[in-house]
Coordinates of C-alpha atoms in Angstrom, one line a residue:
Chain P
M212 CA 50.0 88.5 93.9
F213 CA 48.3 91.4 95.2
T214 CA 49.8 94.1 97.8
P215 CA 48.2 93.2 101.4
V216 CA 46.1 96.7 102.2
S217 CA 45.1 97.1 106.0
K218 CA 42.2 99.5 106.4
K219 CA 43.1 100.7 109.5
G220 CA 46.4 102.5 110.9
V221 CA 48.0 105.9 111.3
L222 CA 49.7 108.1 109.2
G223 CA 52.1 110.7 109.5
H224 CA 54.5 112.3 107.8
F225 CA 58.2 113.8 107.8
C226 CA 59.8 117.0 106.1
E227 CA 63.7 115.8 106.0
P228 CA 65.0 112.5 105.4
D229 CA 67.3 112.6 108.7
E230 CA 63.9 113.1 110.5
A231 CA 62.3 110.0 109.0
L232 CA 65.9 107.9 109.7
A233 CA 65.7 108.7 113.3
A234 CA 61.9 107.8 113.8
A235 CA 62.0 104.6 111.7
A236 CA 64.5 103.8 114.4
K237 CA 62.6 104.5 117.4
V238 CA 59.1 102.8 115.8
R239 CA 61.8 99.8 115.6
D240 CA 63.1 100.1 118.8
A241 CA 59.4 100.0 120.4
G242 CA 59.0 96.8 118.6
F243 CA 56.7 97.3 116.2
K244 CA 56.9 94.9 113.2
H245 CA 54.0 96.2 110.5
F246 CA 55.3 99.6 109.7
D247 CA 56.5 100.8 106.6
F248 CA 57.4 104.1 105.3
L249 CA 56.8 105.5 102.0
T250 CA 59.3 108.2 100.5
P251 CA 60.1 110.2 97.3
F252 CA 63.3 108.7 97.0
P253 CA 65.4 105.5 98.5
I254 CA 67.1 106.7 101.9
H255 CA 70.0 105.6 102.5
G256 CA 70.3 103.6 105.8
M257 CA 66.2 103.0 106.1
E258 CA 66.8 99.5 106.1
E259 CA 69.2 99.2 109.6
A260 CA 67.1 102.0 110.7
M261 CA 64.0 99.9 110.4
G262 CA 65.4 96.7 111.4
K263 CA 65.2 95.5 108.2
K264 CA 67.2 91.8 107.6
R265 CA 69.5 91.0 104.6
S266 CA 67.3 90.2 101.3
W267 CA 67.9 87.0 100.6
I268 CA 66.9 87.3 97.0
P269 CA 71.2 87.4 96.5
W270 CA 71.1 83.7 97.5
V271 CA 68.3 83.3 94.4
T272 CA 70.7 85.1 91.9
G273 CA 73.3 83.1 93.1
V274 CA 71.8 79.5 92.4
L275 CA 70.0 81.2 89.0
A276 CA 73.5 82.0 87.9
L277 CA 74.8 78.4 88.5
C278 CA 71.8 77.2 86.6
G279 CA 72.1 79.5 83.7
I280 CA 75.7 78.1 83.5
L281 CA 74.6 74.3 83.7
F282 CA 71.8 75.2 81.4
A283 CA 74.5 76.9 78.7
Q284 CA 76.9 74.1 79.1
G285 CA 74.9 71.3 78.6
L286 CA 73.1 72.8 75.8
Q287 CA 76.2 73.8 73.8
N288 CA 77.9 70.2 74.8
W289 CA 74.9 68.1 73.8
V290 CA 74.2 70.2 70.7
M291 CA 77.6 71.2 69.5
I292 CA 79.2 67.9 70.5
F293 CA 76.4 65.1 70.3
D294 CA 73.2 66.3 68.5
W295 CA 74.8 68.2 65.3
P296 CA 78.3 68.4 65.1
M297 CA 79.7 70.9 62.8
N298 CA 83.2 71.6 61.3
F299 CA 83.9 75.2 61.8
G300 CA 87.4 76.2 60.7
G301 CA 88.7 72.9 61.6
K302 CA 88.4 73.3 65.0
P303 CA 87.7 70.3 67.8
F304 CA 83.5 69.7 68.2
W305 CA 84.7 70.7 72.1
S306 CA 85.9 74.0 71.6
W307 CA 85.2 75.8 75.1
P308 CA 86.0 79.0 74.3
S309 CA 83.4 79.4 71.7
F310 CA 81.0 78.4 74.1
V311 CA 82.5 81.1 77.0
P312 CA 80.4 84.1 75.5
I313 CA 77.0 82.1 75.8
T314 CA 77.5 80.7 78.9
F315 CA 78.5 84.1 80.4
E316 CA 75.3 85.5 78.7
A317 CA 73.3 82.7 79.8
M318 CA 74.1 83.2 83.3
V319 CA 73.7 86.8 83.5
F320 CA 70.3 86.4 81.8
W321 CA 68.6 83.7 84.1
A322 CA 70.7 85.4 87.1
A323 CA 68.9 89.1 86.4
L324 CA 65.6 87.8 85.1
G325 CA 65.0 85.5 88.1
S326 CA 66.2 87.7 90.5
A327 CA 63.9 90.8 89.4
L328 CA 60.7 88.2 89.0
V329 CA 61.3 86.6 92.2
A330 CA 61.9 89.9 94.0
I331 CA 58.5 91.4 92.6
V332 CA 56.9 88.5 93.6
A333 CA 58.5 87.8 97.4
G334 CA 58.2 92.0 97.7
K335 CA 54.5 91.4 97.5
R336 CA 54.2 88.5 99.4
D337 CA 56.5 89.5 102.2
T338 CA 55.7 93.7 102.6
V339 CA 54.2 94.7 105.9
P340 CA 50.1 95.4 105.2
Q341 CA 50.3 98.8 102.8
P342 CA 47.9 101.9 103.9
P343 CA 45.0 102.0 101.4
P344 CA 46.1 104.1 98.3
M345 CA 43.8 106.6 98.4
E346 CA 44.7 108.2 102.1
I347 CA 48.4 108.5 101.9
E348 CA 49.6 112.1 101.4
T349 CA 50.6 112.6 98.0
G350 CA 53.2 114.6 99.0
A351 CA 54.8 110.9 99.7
T352 CA 56.0 111.2 95.9
V353 CA 57.2 114.6 96.0
D354 CA 58.7 115.7 99.2
R355 CA 57.5 113.8 102.1
F356 CA 58.6 110.9 104.2
V357 CA 55.4 109.0 105.2
L358 CA 55.6 106.7 108.4
W359 CA 52.7 104.0 108.5
I360 CA 51.6 101.8 111.3
S361 CA 49.1 99.0 110.5
A362 CA 46.3 98.0 113.4
T363 CA 47.3 94.5 112.1
D364 CA 50.5 95.0 114.6
P365 CA 50.7 93.1 117.9
K366 CA 51.9 96.4 119.4
W367 CA 48.9 98.4 117.9
S368 CA 46.5 100.3 120.4
A369 CA 44.1 102.9 118.9
E370 CA 44.3 105.0 121.5
E371 CA 48.8 105.1 122.3
T372 CA 50.0 104.6 119.0
P373 CA 48.6 107.5 116.6
A374 CA 50.0 109.5 120.3
F375 CA 52.9 107.7 119.9
V376 CA 53.8 108.8 116.5
R377 CA 52.7 112.5 117.0
G378 CA 55.7 112.3 119.8
L379 CA 58.0 111.3 117.3
G380 CA 57.6 115.0 116.0
A381 CA 55.5 114.2 113.1
N382 CA 53.5 116.1 111.3
G383 CA 49.4 115.6 110.1
V384 CA 48.9 112.7 112.4
R385 CA 45.8 110.7 111.8
L386 CA 43.7 107.7 112.8
V387 CA 42.8 105.8 109.1
D388 CA 40.1 103.3 109.6
L389 CA 37.9 102.3 106.9
E390 CA 36.4 99.3 108.6
G391 CA 33.7 101.0 109.0
G392 CA 33.8 101.6 112.7
S393 CA 32.1 104.4 114.3
D394 CA 34.5 104.8 116.8
A395 CA 37.3 106.5 114.3
Chain H
M48 CA 70.7 122.1 105.1
S49 CA 70.0 121.7 108.9
H50 CA 70.4 118.0 109.0
H51 CA 74.0 118.3 108.2
E52 CA 74.3 120.1 111.4
A53 CA 73.4 116.6 113.6
H54 CA 77.0 115.2 112.4
P55 CA 79.7 117.6 114.3
L56 CA 82.9 116.8 112.3
P57 CA 84.6 113.9 114.3
E58 CA 88.5 115.0 116.0
P59 CA 90.6 115.5 113.0
P60 CA 93.2 112.7 112.9
G61 CA 96.3 114.7 112.0
R62 CA 99.1 113.0 110.0
I63 CA 99.3 109.3 109.5
A64 CA 102.8 107.7 109.5
L65 CA 102.8 104.2 108.3
P66 CA 103.3 101.7 111.4
G67 CA 106.9 101.2 112.5
A68 CA 107.5 97.5 111.6
V69 CA 106.6 98.7 107.5
P70 CA 109.2 100.7 106.8
G71 CA 112.0 98.1 108.8
L72 CA 109.9 95.5 106.4
A73 CA 110.3 97.6 103.8
I74 CA 114.3 98.0 103.9
A75 CA 115.0 94.7 104.3
L76 CA 112.4 94.0 101.2
V77 CA 114.5 96.3 99.3
L78 CA 117.8 94.9 100.3
V79 CA 116.6 91.2 99.5
G80 CA 115.5 92.5 96.2
G81 CA 118.8 94.5 95.6
A82 CA 121.2 91.5 96.5
A83 CA 119.1 89.4 94.0
L84 CA 119.1 91.8 91.4
G85 CA 122.9 92.6 92.3
W86 CA 123.9 88.6 92.1
A87 CA 121.8 88.3 88.8
F88 CA 123.9 90.9 87.1
T89 CA 126.9 89.6 87.6
T90 CA 125.5 85.8 86.2
D91 CA 122.8 86.3 84.0
A92 CA 122.0 90.0 82.2
Q93 CA 118.8 88.5 80.9
L94 CA 117.7 87.1 84.2
A95 CA 118.5 90.2 85.7
W96 CA 117.0 92.8 83.3
S97 CA 113.6 90.6 82.7
S98 CA 113.6 90.4 86.6
Y99 CA 114.3 94.3 86.7
L100 CA 111.5 95.2 84.1
I101 CA 108.8 93.2 85.8
G102 CA 109.4 94.9 89.1
A103 CA 110.1 98.3 88.1
F104 CA 107.0 98.0 86.0
F105 CA 104.5 96.4 88.7
A106 CA 105.9 99.5 91.1
L107 CA 105.0 101.8 88.2
G108 CA 101.5 101.0 87.8
L109 CA 101.0 101.4 91.2
G110 CA 102.4 104.8 90.8
V111 CA 100.5 105.7 88.2
F112 CA 97.2 104.4 89.2
G113 CA 97.3 106.8 91.9
A114 CA 96.8 109.8 89.4
A115 CA 94.5 107.9 87.0
W116 CA 92.9 107.2 90.3
L117 CA 92.2 110.4 91.5
A118 CA 91.7 111.6 88.2
I119 CA 88.7 109.0 87.7
L120 CA 86.9 110.1 91.2
Y121 CA 87.4 113.3 90.6
L122 CA 85.4 113.4 86.9
A123 CA 83.0 110.7 88.5
R124 CA 82.6 113.3 91.4
G125 CA 83.1 109.6 93.6
N126 CA 82.7 112.0 96.6
W127 CA 82.1 108.4 98.9
S128 CA 86.3 108.8 98.5
V129 CA 87.0 112.0 99.6
T130 CA 88.2 111.0 103.1
M131 CA 90.7 107.9 101.6
R132 CA 92.1 110.7 98.8
R133 CA 95.1 111.0 100.6
I134 CA 96.1 107.2 99.4
P135 CA 96.1 107.6 95.9
E136 CA 98.0 111.0 96.5
A137 CA 100.6 109.6 98.0
M138 CA 101.2 107.1 95.4
T139 CA 101.5 109.7 92.8
A140 CA 105.0 110.2 94.8
W141 CA 106.1 107.4 93.3
L142 CA 106.1 108.9 89.5
L143 CA 109.4 110.6 89.7
P144 CA 111.9 107.8 91.0
G145 CA 109.8 105.2 89.7
G146 CA 109.6 106.8 86.0
V147 CA 113.4 107.0 86.7
L148 CA 113.5 103.7 87.5
A149 CA 111.5 102.4 84.7
L150 CA 113.3 104.4 82.2
A151 CA 116.3 103.0 83.1
A152 CA 115.1 99.1 81.8
G153 CA 115.9 100.8 78.4
L154 CA 119.7 100.5 79.4
G155 CA 119.0 96.8 79.3
A156 CA 117.3 97.2 76.0
H157 CA 119.9 94.6 74.4
S158 CA 119.0 91.7 76.8
L159 CA 115.4 92.5 76.8
Y160 CA 114.1 93.4 73.3
H161 CA 114.9 91.9 70.3
W162 CA 114.5 94.7 67.9
S163 CA 116.9 96.7 70.0
H164 CA 120.0 94.4 67.7
A165 CA 120.4 96.2 64.2
D166 CA 122.0 93.1 62.4
V167 CA 118.6 91.3 63.4
V168 CA 116.4 93.6 62.6
A169 CA 118.2 94.3 59.4
S170 CA 117.3 90.6 58.6
D171 CA 114.1 90.8 59.5
P172 CA 111.7 91.9 57.1
L173 CA 108.9 92.7 59.9
L174 CA 111.0 94.2 62.2
L175 CA 112.5 96.5 59.4
H176 CA 108.4 97.1 59.2
K177 CA 108.1 98.4 62.3
S178 CA 111.8 99.7 62.9
P179 CA 110.1 103.9 62.8
F180 CA 108.4 102.9 65.5
L181 CA 110.5 100.1 67.5
N182 CA 114.1 101.7 67.7
M183 CA 116.5 103.2 70.9
P184 CA 116.1 107.0 70.1
M185 CA 111.8 106.5 69.7
F186 CA 111.9 104.5 73.2
W187 CA 113.8 106.7 74.9
A188 CA 111.8 110.0 73.9
L189 CA 108.6 108.6 73.8
T190 CA 108.3 106.8 77.0
G191 CA 110.7 109.8 78.2
A192 CA 107.9 112.0 77.5
S193 CA 105.2 109.5 78.4
L194 CA 106.8 109.5 82.1
L195 CA 107.7 113.3 82.4
L196 CA 103.2 113.9 81.5
W197 CA 102.8 111.5 84.3
V198 CA 105.0 113.3 86.6
V199 CA 103.7 116.5 85.8
L200 CA 100.0 115.9 85.3
G201 CA 100.1 113.7 89.2
A202 CA 102.3 116.6 90.6
A203 CA 99.1 119.6 89.4
L204 CA 96.6 116.9 90.4
V205 CA 98.1 116.8 93.9
G206 CA 98.8 120.4 93.9
V207 CA 95.0 121.4 93.6
S208 CA 94.3 119.1 96.8
R209 CA 97.1 121.1 98.4
R210 CA 95.7 124.2 97.9
Q211 CA 92.0 123.5 98.7
D212 CA 93.6 122.3 102.2
R213 CA 95.0 125.7 102.5
E214 CA 92.0 127.8 101.0
G215 CA 89.2 125.5 100.9
G216 CA 86.3 126.5 98.4
I217 CA 84.7 124.8 95.6
G218 CA 87.2 126.3 92.9
P219 CA 90.3 123.8 93.5
S220 CA 87.3 120.9 92.9
R221 CA 86.5 122.5 89.8
T222 CA 90.1 123.0 88.6
A223 CA 90.4 119.6 89.6
R224 CA 87.9 118.3 87.6
T225 CA 89.1 120.0 84.0
L226 CA 92.9 119.1 84.8
S227 CA 91.4 115.3 85.6
A228 CA 89.6 115.6 82.1
V229 CA 93.0 116.5 80.6
F230 CA 94.8 114.2 82.6
L231 CA 92.9 110.8 81.1
V232 CA 92.9 111.7 77.6
V233 CA 96.8 112.0 78.1
F234 CA 97.1 108.7 80.2
A235 CA 94.8 106.3 77.6
L236 CA 97.7 107.9 75.3
T237 CA 100.7 107.2 77.1
L238 CA 99.9 104.6 78.8
S239 CA 99.4 102.5 75.7
I240 CA 102.8 104.0 74.5
V241 CA 104.5 102.8 77.6
S242 CA 102.6 99.2 77.9
F243 CA 104.3 98.7 74.1
Y244 CA 107.6 99.9 74.3
F245 CA 108.1 97.8 78.0
L246 CA 105.6 95.1 77.7
L247 CA 104.2 94.3 74.1
S248 CA 107.7 94.8 72.1
L249 CA 109.0 92.2 74.0
D250 CA 107.3 89.8 71.4
A251 CA 108.4 92.1 69.0
H252 CA 106.6 90.3 66.1
W253 CA 103.1 89.9 68.1
F254 CA 100.7 92.6 68.5
S255 CA 97.4 92.5 69.9
T256 CA 94.7 95.6 69.7
M257 CA 93.7 94.4 73.3
W258 CA 97.2 95.1 74.8
A259 CA 96.6 99.0 76.6
V260 CA 93.3 98.4 78.1
L261 CA 94.6 94.5 79.4
V262 CA 97.4 96.8 81.2
F263 CA 95.1 99.6 81.9
T264 CA 93.1 96.7 84.0
D265 CA 96.1 95.0 85.6
I266 CA 97.0 98.8 86.8
V267 CA 93.4 99.5 87.9
Q268 CA 93.3 96.2 89.7
T269 CA 96.3 96.2 91.1
G270 CA 95.6 99.9 92.7
T271 CA 92.4 99.2 93.9
A272 CA 93.7 96.3 95.5
F273 CA 96.8 98.5 97.2
V274 CA 94.2 101.2 98.3
A275 CA 91.9 98.6 99.6
I276 CA 94.7 97.0 101.8
V277 CA 95.7 100.6 103.1
A278 CA 92.2 101.7 103.9
S279 CA 91.6 98.2 105.7
W280 CA 94.5 99.3 108.0
L281 CA 93.7 102.7 108.1
I282 CA 90.1 100.9 109.3
L283 CA 91.4 98.4 111.7
T284 CA 93.2 100.8 113.5
G285 CA 91.0 103.1 114.3
R286 CA 92.9 106.1 112.7
L287 CA 90.6 107.3 110.5
K288 CA 87.9 106.8 113.0
G289 CA 84.7 108.7 111.9
F290 CA 85.8 109.4 108.6
L291 CA 86.5 105.9 107.1
N292 CA 84.0 103.0 107.7
E293 CA 82.9 100.2 106.2
N294 CA 80.5 101.8 103.6
H295 CA 83.3 103.2 102.3
L296 CA 85.3 99.8 102.0
H297 CA 82.4 98.4 100.6
S298 CA 83.1 100.4 97.3
L299 CA 86.2 100.3 97.0
G300 CA 85.9 96.9 97.2
K301 CA 83.5 96.5 94.8
M302 CA 86.1 98.7 92.4
V303 CA 88.2 95.7 93.1
F304 CA 86.3 93.0 92.7
A305 CA 84.6 94.9 89.6
S306 CA 88.1 95.4 88.2
T307 CA 88.6 91.4 88.7
G308 CA 86.0 90.6 86.7
F309 CA 87.0 93.0 83.6
W310 CA 90.5 92.0 83.8
A311 CA 88.8 87.9 82.6
Y312 CA 87.0 89.3 80.4
I313 CA 89.7 91.3 78.5
Y314 CA 92.2 88.5 79.0
F315 CA 89.8 86.3 77.7
C316 CA 88.8 88.3 74.6
Q317 CA 92.6 89.0 74.0
H318 CA 92.7 85.0 74.1
M319 CA 89.3 84.1 72.0
L320 CA 90.1 86.3 69.5
I321 CA 93.4 84.9 69.0
W322 CA 92.3 81.1 69.1
Y323 CA 89.4 81.9 66.3
A324 CA 91.2 83.5 63.9
N325 CA 93.9 81.1 64.4
L326 CA 97.0 83.1 62.9
P327 CA 100.2 82.2 63.1
E328 CA 101.6 85.5 64.0
E329 CA 98.8 85.8 66.4
M330 CA 98.9 82.5 67.7
V331 CA 103.0 82.7 68.6
Y332 CA 102.1 84.6 71.5
F333 CA 99.9 81.9 73.6
L334 CA 102.3 79.2 71.9
K335 CA 105.3 80.6 73.4
R336 CA 103.8 80.3 76.7
S337 CA 102.4 76.4 76.2
E338 CA 106.3 75.6 75.3
N339 CA 109.4 74.9 77.3
G340 CA 107.4 73.8 80.6
W341 CA 105.6 77.5 80.8
L342 CA 101.9 76.1 80.2
P343 CA 101.3 76.0 83.9
Y344 CA 102.6 79.3 84.5
L345 CA 100.0 80.4 81.8
L346 CA 96.9 78.2 83.4
I347 CA 97.7 79.7 87.0
L348 CA 97.1 83.0 86.2
P349 CA 93.7 83.0 85.5
I350 CA 93.0 80.8 88.9
L351 CA 95.1 83.9 91.0
K352 CA 94.2 86.7 88.7
F353 CA 90.4 85.7 88.3
V354 CA 88.5 82.8 89.9
V355 CA 90.0 82.7 93.6
P356 CA 89.8 86.7 94.2
F357 CA 86.2 86.7 92.6
L358 CA 84.9 83.8 94.5
L359 CA 86.7 85.3 97.6
M360 CA 85.2 88.8 96.7
L361 CA 81.6 87.8 95.7
P362 CA 80.1 87.8 99.1
R363 CA 78.9 91.5 100.3
D364 CA 80.4 91.2 103.4
A365 CA 83.9 90.4 102.0
K366 CA 83.9 93.8 100.7
R367 CA 83.0 95.3 103.6
N368 CA 85.0 93.5 106.7
P369 CA 88.7 94.9 106.5
R370 CA 89.9 91.5 108.0
K371 CA 88.1 89.8 104.6
L372 CA 89.0 92.3 102.2
I373 CA 93.0 92.3 103.1
P374 CA 93.7 88.7 102.2
A375 CA 91.8 89.1 98.5
A376 CA 93.5 91.8 97.6
A377 CA 97.0 90.8 98.4
I378 CA 96.1 87.7 96.5
V379 CA 95.4 90.4 93.6
V380 CA 98.1 91.9 93.9
F381 CA 100.9 89.0 94.2
A382 CA 98.7 87.9 90.8
Q383 CA 100.2 90.6 89.5
F384 CA 103.9 89.8 89.6
W385 CA 102.6 86.5 88.2
E386 CA 101.0 88.3 85.1
L387 CA 104.1 90.2 84.5
Y388 CA 106.2 87.2 84.6
V389 CA 104.2 85.2 82.6
M390 CA 104.0 88.1 80.1
V391 CA 108.3 89.2 80.6
G392 CA 109.4 85.7 81.3
P393 CA 108.5 83.1 78.0
A394 CA 109.3 86.6 75.6
M395 CA 113.1 86.1 77.1
G396 CA 115.5 84.5 74.3
H397 CA 114.7 82.9 70.7
G398 CA 114.3 80.1 68.7
E399 CA 116.4 77.5 70.1
H400 CA 117.6 80.2 73.0
S401 CA 114.3 80.5 74.1
A402 CA 113.6 80.7 77.4
H403 CA 112.1 77.9 80.1
A404 CA 110.3 78.1 82.7
H405 CA 111.5 78.5 86.3
L406 CA 110.2 79.2 89.7
P407 CA 110.1 82.9 89.3
V408 CA 113.0 83.5 92.4
V409 CA 114.9 86.8 91.0
E410 CA 111.8 87.9 89.8
L411 CA 110.0 87.3 92.5
A412 CA 112.7 89.3 95.0
A413 CA 113.3 92.3 92.4
T414 CA 109.6 93.0 92.3
L415 CA 109.3 92.6 96.0
G416 CA 112.4 95.1 96.0
F417 CA 110.8 97.5 93.8
L418 CA 107.7 97.1 96.6
G419 CA 109.6 97.6 99.6
L420 CA 110.6 100.8 97.8
F421 CA 107.4 101.8 96.7
V422 CA 105.4 101.6 100.2
L423 CA 108.7 103.9 101.6
V424 CA 108.1 106.5 99.0
F425 CA 104.3 105.9 99.5
G426 CA 104.7 105.6 103.8
W427 CA 106.7 109.3 103.5
A428 CA 104.1 111.2 100.9
L429 CA 101.2 109.8 103.3
A430 CA 102.9 111.3 106.6
R431 CA 103.4 114.7 105.1
H432 CA 99.9 116.1 105.1
E433 CA 96.4 116.0 107.1
A434 CA 94.9 112.5 106.6
V435 CA 91.8 113.6 105.6
P436 CA 91.0 116.5 103.3
L437 CA 88.8 119.1 105.8
K438 CA 87.9 121.7 103.4
D439 CA 87.1 119.7 100.4
P440 CA 83.3 120.7 100.0
A441 CA 82.2 117.4 99.6
L442 CA 83.4 116.3 103.1
A443 CA 80.1 116.4 104.5
E444 CA 78.7 113.7 101.4
C445 CA 81.3 111.5 102.0
L446 CA 80.8 111.3 106.1
D447 CA 77.2 110.8 105.0
Y448 CA 78.1 107.8 102.7
H449 CA 76.1 104.7 102.7
S450 CA 76.7 101.8 100.5

């Protein structure tokens, strides 16, 4: 349930969202997988630039919506027709129009709540190893667009990767190494 | 800002005319519709006028949607839509000819509207009670004034855009927003009037507080679908290359999709409240549409208007891919004809002379004729001006749009 943290990697930041987008595309094209951008607001087009695939969460939403429909229909039909039938204004026990609002609400409730929970859990599990929180520039929540490449990436090289990030035009590039190595 | 210099403006597309086959097809549709109406007028006045009303209201909805859509987007600062603004602008060109044609349905009031017969009203307490509103002078005055307001305010909205084409600057955008706020208030009132007189008063005994919002939803659903078809065509042919892409189409597709869901919500609301209360004076609307063979036509309506387009447009790609959006939007446009048929057809005739359900051949031909005429006017208006508002300050934001 906890966000994975990598103790080693490189941080650098950009001042404009467009620079961040261009840099993300270059990091993607260089073949890196364990990298992330920490930005003060969502940047349109970042998913494509980082090479992220479409999320599978909509399928969860769809399946949960169908489950919600089945649950509400099952419950109402069972209660209103078989378990505790009551006469409302002389209407038939099977009064489908009165079931529709509940079905709709249950669909929305199951789909929305379920998607949010699954997204939170899956987001923690599927994210790339993050930088140690105290190492991140505070500007990442204000006006800086922070690039992080984790040392867990197969393409990582302690010598070349910081130079590569510097070559992208990043500012304040620095190597993070909390593993206690003396060669940092 | 520095990063906007990274995107030089794409080559301006100039003016855009509809492809050669479309005006030809539209003229053919007009001829077919005219011939069908002409035949109907010589044989069955009620069939002719009901077909005329369906077609005229169908096209009028598309026309007034142009103005309403402009106003909604100006007011909501929907800057994603700047490069497709010419589409709703061209749709408003229909308001003048279409308004006159719709008003002409009043000439057939005797065939269409029960309440226009003085002898019937005199012996009918309910109609007598409603007669201060439901009478011909009031019909002409109120619908005429409403349509005139649409023409004037629609022209004013387009005129502001023309001024921006000449002068540029943020000034016209501000004026357009003020004008839009005025128009939307006027539109809410006048659309109620127009939908009450033309459609609701067909069932003069009946009433529905959902009616105006239902007709509004119809107009938005059909109108966004029409815009989506044109925008898809512009993307497929590459006519607005660099100005219009799948991100813009995605947002437009979401509007078609949302209004499809909203239609189901509104139509079901109207139905469920009536079903729940079970009052004779309210139930009559659905009873009439369940007898005389109308039930299948009523039941097909939610399938055509909601179930099929909803499922077709549910995937993300269906809203971004023009080839997938066009068929879904076309079904929505056809469904609007179907709904108007279910509104108008069963209301014809009364008591023993109630209309029986029939395949809407003349009705469809008349509607296609009006659609053809609308497309001709639309194409003429579209080709008159530069296809993209190049001097709108929000253009850069629109070109950068992601969805």
